[in-house]
mmCIF file of C-alpha atoms in Angstrom:
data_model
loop_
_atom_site.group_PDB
_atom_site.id
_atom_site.type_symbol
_atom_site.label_atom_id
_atom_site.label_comp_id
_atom_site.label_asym_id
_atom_site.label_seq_id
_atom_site.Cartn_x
_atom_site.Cartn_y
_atom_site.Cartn_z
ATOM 1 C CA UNK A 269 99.820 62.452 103.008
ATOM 2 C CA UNK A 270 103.338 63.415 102.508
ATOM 3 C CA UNK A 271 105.977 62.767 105.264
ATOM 4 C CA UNK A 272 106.304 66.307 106.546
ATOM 5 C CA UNK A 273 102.353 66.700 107.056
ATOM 6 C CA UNK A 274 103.056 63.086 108.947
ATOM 7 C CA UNK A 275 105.606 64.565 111.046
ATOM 8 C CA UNK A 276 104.250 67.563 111.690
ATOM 9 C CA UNK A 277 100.770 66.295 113.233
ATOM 10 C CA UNK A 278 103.030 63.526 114.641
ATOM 11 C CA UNK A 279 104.515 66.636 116.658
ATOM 12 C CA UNK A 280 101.520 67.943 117.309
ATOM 13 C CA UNK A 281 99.521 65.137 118.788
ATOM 14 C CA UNK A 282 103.005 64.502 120.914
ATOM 15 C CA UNK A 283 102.560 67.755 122.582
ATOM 16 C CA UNK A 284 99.072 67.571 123.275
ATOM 17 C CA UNK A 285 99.183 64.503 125.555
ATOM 18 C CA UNK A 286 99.998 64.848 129.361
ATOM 19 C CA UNK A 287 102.821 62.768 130.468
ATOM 20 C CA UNK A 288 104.472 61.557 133.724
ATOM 21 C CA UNK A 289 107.945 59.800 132.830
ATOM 22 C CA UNK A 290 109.555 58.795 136.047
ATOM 23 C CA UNK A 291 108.651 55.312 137.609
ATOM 24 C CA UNK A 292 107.435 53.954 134.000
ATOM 25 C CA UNK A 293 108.432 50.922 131.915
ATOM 26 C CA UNK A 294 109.214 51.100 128.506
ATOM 27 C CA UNK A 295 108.936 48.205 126.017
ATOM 28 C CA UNK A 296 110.773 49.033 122.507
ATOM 29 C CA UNK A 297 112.179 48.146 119.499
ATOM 30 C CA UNK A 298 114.563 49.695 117.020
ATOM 31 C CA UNK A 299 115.041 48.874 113.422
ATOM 32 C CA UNK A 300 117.630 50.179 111.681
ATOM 33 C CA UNK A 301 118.670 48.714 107.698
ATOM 34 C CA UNK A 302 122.117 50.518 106.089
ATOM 35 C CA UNK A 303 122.308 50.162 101.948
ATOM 36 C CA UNK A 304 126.292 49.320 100.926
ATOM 37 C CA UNK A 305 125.829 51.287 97.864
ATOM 38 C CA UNK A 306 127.125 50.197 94.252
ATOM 39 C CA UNK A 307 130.739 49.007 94.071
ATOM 40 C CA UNK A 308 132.369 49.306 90.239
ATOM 41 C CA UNK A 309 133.627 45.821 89.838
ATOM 42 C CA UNK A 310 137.129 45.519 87.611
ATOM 43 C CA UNK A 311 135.188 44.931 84.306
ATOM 44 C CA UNK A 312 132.883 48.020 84.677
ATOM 45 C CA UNK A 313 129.527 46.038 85.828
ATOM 46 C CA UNK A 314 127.698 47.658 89.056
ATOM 47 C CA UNK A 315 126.858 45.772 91.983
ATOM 48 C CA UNK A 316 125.249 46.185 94.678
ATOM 49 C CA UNK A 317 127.570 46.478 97.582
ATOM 50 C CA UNK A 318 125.295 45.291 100.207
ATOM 51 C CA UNK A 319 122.881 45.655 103.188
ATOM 52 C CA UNK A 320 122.685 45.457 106.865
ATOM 53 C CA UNK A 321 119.765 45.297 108.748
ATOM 54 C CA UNK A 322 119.389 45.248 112.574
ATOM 55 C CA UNK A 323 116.494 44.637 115.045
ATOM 56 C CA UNK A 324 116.544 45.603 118.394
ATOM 57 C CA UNK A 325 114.035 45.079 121.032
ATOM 58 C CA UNK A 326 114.546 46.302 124.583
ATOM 59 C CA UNK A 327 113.386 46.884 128.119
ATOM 60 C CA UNK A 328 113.941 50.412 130.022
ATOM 61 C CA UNK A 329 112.404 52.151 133.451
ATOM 62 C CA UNK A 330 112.502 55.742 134.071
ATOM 63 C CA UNK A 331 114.163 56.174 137.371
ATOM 64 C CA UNK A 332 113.348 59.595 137.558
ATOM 65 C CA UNK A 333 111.880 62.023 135.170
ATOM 66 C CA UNK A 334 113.926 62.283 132.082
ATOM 67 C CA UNK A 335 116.408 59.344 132.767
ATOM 68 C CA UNK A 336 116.220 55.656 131.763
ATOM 69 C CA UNK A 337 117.987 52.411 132.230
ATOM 70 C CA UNK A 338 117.735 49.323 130.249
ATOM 71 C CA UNK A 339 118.838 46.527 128.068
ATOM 72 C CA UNK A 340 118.152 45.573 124.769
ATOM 73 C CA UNK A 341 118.963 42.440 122.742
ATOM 74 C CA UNK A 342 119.935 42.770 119.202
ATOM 75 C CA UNK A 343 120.341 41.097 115.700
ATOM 76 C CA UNK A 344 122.327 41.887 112.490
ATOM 77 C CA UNK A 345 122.689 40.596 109.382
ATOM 78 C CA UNK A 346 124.838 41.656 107.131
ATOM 79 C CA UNK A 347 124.995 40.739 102.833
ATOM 80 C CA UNK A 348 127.975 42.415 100.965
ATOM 81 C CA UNK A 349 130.570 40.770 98.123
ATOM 82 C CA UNK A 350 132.601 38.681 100.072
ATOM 83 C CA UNK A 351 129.477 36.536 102.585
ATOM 84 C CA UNK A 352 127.455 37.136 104.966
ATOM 85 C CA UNK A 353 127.121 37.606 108.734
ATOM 86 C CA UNK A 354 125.213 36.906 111.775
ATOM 87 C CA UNK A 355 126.058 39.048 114.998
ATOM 88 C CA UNK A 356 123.654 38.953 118.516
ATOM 89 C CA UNK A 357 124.124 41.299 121.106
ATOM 90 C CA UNK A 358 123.116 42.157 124.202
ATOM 91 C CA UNK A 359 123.846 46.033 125.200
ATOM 92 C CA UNK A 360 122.668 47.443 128.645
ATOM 93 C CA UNK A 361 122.145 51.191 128.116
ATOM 94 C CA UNK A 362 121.013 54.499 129.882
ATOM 95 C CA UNK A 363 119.076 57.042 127.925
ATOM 96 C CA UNK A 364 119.114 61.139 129.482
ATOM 97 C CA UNK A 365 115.990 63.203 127.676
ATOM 98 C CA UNK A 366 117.128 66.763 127.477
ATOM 99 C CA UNK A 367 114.237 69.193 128.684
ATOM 100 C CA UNK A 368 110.699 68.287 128.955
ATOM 101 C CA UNK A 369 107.171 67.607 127.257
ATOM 102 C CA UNK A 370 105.917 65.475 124.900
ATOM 103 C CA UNK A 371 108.992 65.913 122.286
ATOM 104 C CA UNK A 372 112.290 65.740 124.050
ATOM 105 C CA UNK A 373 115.655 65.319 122.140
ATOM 106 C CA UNK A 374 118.030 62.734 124.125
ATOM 107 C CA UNK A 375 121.415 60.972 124.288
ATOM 108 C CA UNK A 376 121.767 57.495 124.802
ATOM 109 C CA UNK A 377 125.064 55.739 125.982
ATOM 110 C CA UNK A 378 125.169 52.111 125.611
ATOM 111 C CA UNK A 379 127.664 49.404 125.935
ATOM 112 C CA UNK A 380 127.822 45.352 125.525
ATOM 113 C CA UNK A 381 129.119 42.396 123.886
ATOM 114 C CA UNK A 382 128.334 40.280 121.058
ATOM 115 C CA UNK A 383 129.318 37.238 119.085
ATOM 116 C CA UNK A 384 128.700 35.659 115.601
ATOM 117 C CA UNK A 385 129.579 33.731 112.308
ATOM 118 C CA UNK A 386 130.519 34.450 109.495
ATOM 119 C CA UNK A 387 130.221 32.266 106.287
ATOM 120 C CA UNK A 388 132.204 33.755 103.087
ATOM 121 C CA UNK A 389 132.506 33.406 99.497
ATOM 122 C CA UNK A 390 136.168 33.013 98.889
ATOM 123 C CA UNK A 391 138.372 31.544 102.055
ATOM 124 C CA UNK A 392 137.305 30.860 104.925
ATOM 125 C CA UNK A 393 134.239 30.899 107.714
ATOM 126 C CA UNK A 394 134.892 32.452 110.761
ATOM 127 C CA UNK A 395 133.152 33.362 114.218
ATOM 128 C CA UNK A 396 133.576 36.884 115.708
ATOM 129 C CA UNK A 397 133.547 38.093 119.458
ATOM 130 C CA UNK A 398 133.049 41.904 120.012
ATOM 131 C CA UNK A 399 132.979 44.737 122.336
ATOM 132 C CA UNK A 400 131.011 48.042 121.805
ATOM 133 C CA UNK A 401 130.225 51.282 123.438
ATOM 134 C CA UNK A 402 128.167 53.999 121.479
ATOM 135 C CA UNK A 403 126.538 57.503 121.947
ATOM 136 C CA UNK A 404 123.592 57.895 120.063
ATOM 137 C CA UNK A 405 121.727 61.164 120.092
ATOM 138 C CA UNK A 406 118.039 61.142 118.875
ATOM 139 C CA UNK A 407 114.106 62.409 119.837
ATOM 140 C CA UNK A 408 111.790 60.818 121.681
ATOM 141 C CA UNK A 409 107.756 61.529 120.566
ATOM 142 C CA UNK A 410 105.158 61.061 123.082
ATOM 143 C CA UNK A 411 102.201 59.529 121.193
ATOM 144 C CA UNK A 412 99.693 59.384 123.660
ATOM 145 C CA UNK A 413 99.990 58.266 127.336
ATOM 146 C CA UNK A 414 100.791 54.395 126.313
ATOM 147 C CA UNK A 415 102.603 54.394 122.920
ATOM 148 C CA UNK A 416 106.037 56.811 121.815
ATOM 149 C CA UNK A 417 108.281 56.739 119.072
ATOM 150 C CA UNK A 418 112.111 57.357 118.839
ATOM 151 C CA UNK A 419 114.165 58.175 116.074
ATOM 152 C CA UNK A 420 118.339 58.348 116.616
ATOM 153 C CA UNK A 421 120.400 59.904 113.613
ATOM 154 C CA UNK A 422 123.746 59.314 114.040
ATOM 155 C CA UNK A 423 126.716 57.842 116.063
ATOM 156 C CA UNK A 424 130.222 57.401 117.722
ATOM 157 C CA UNK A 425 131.268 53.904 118.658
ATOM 158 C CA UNK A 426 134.033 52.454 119.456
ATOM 159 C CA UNK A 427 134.251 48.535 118.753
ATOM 160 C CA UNK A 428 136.431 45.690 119.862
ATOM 161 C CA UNK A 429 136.459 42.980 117.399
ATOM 162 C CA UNK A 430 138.434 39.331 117.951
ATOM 163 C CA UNK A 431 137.781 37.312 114.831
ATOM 164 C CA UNK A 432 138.756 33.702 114.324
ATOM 165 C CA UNK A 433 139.088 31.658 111.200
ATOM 166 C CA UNK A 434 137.450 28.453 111.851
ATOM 167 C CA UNK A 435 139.839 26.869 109.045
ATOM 168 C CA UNK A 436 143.310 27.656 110.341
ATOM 169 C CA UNK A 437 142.356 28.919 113.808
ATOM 170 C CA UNK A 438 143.827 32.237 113.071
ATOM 171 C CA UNK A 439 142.619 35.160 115.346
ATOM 172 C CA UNK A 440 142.943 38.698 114.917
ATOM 173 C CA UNK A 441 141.835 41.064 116.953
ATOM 174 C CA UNK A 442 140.822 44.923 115.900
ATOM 175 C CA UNK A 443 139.716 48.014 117.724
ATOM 176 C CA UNK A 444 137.657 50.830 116.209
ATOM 177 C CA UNK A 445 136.361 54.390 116.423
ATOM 178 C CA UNK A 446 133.564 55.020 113.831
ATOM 179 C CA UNK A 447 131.760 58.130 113.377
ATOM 180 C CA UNK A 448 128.374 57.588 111.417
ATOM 181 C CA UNK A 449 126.858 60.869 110.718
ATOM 182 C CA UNK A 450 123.519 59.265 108.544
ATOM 183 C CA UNK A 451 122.953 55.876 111.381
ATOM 184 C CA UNK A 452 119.392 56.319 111.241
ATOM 185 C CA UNK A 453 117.458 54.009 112.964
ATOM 186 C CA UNK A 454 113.150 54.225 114.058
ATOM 187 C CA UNK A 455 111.522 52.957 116.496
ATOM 188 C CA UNK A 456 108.263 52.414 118.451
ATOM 189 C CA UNK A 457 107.484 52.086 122.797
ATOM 190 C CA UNK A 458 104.961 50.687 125.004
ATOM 191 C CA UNK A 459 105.010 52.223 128.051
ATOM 192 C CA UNK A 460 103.882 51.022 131.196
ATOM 193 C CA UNK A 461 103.475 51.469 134.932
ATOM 194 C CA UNK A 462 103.566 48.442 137.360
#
């Protein structure tokens, strides 16, 4: 089965199920992995820029029909030419679903702090402290009365970044506006009431 036949029944078994969103728990996860690309090195080899994956699980409840608070708890790792890098997050975050049904396109705001290390090829290690706040738009799939899927496509953050070199005890501090037009990221819901 190709992907659009898997999409499209996907939509249609999401609009066949009945639904009641307000007053229901939602356990989730995300995962989202960005490729660096090729770089062209100063002797004309290839290589591989790099990767970034990040895993997400969270907690939300629908406080009314269509709108959802929560947290979530992330990791990243990030491989590219100069090290690597461990972040952890935690971002609380409140989710509006535009319309209604089974398929219904929504915008999620989230903000939180993180912190991590940093161990590098050439100089020296560091630790990072940061800062975020992001809008995400995406669509939310209701699967059947227990399970959904979500799917967010792109993004607008801005980031706060204080960095330290664990060498010299340098710190530098950087803020950020990024606008990622291809952030994909997929992910799957329990749902629950109590």
């Amino acid at each position: 089965m190709n992907r659009w036949t898997f999409f499209i029944v996907l939509l249609l078994a999401g609009t066949a199920v009945k639904a009641q969103y307000s007053q229901e728990w939602v356990i989730g996860g995300r995962i989202n992995y960005m490729n660096g690309g090729r770089v062209l090195m100063p002797d004309g080899e290839r290589k591989k820029a790099g990767y970034t994956i990040k895993v997400a699980p969270s907690l939300a409840y629908f406080i009314r029909n269509g709108l959802a608070v929560g947290v979530g708890v992330g990791y990243e790792y990030t491989k590219d030419l100069r090290g690597r890098q461990h972040t952890g997050e935690i971002v609380p975050f409140i989710r509006y679903d535009f319309g209604g049904g089974q398929v219904r396109p929504f915008l999620r705001a989230e903000t939180g702090w993180g912190w991590g290390r940093s161990y590098m090829k050439e100089g020296n290690d560091g630790k990072h402290f940061l800062w975020t706040s992001t809008l995400k738009p995406g669509v939310w799939i209701r699967i059947t009365d227990r399970w959904a899927a979500e799917a967010t496509f792109s993004s607008l953050q801005y980031k706060r970044v204080k960095a330290t070199d664990l060498e010299t005890d340098e710190t530098i501090t950087r803020d950020k506006w990024k606008f990622r037009w291809l952030d994909i990221s997929f992910g799957f819901a329990c749902i629950f009431r109590w």
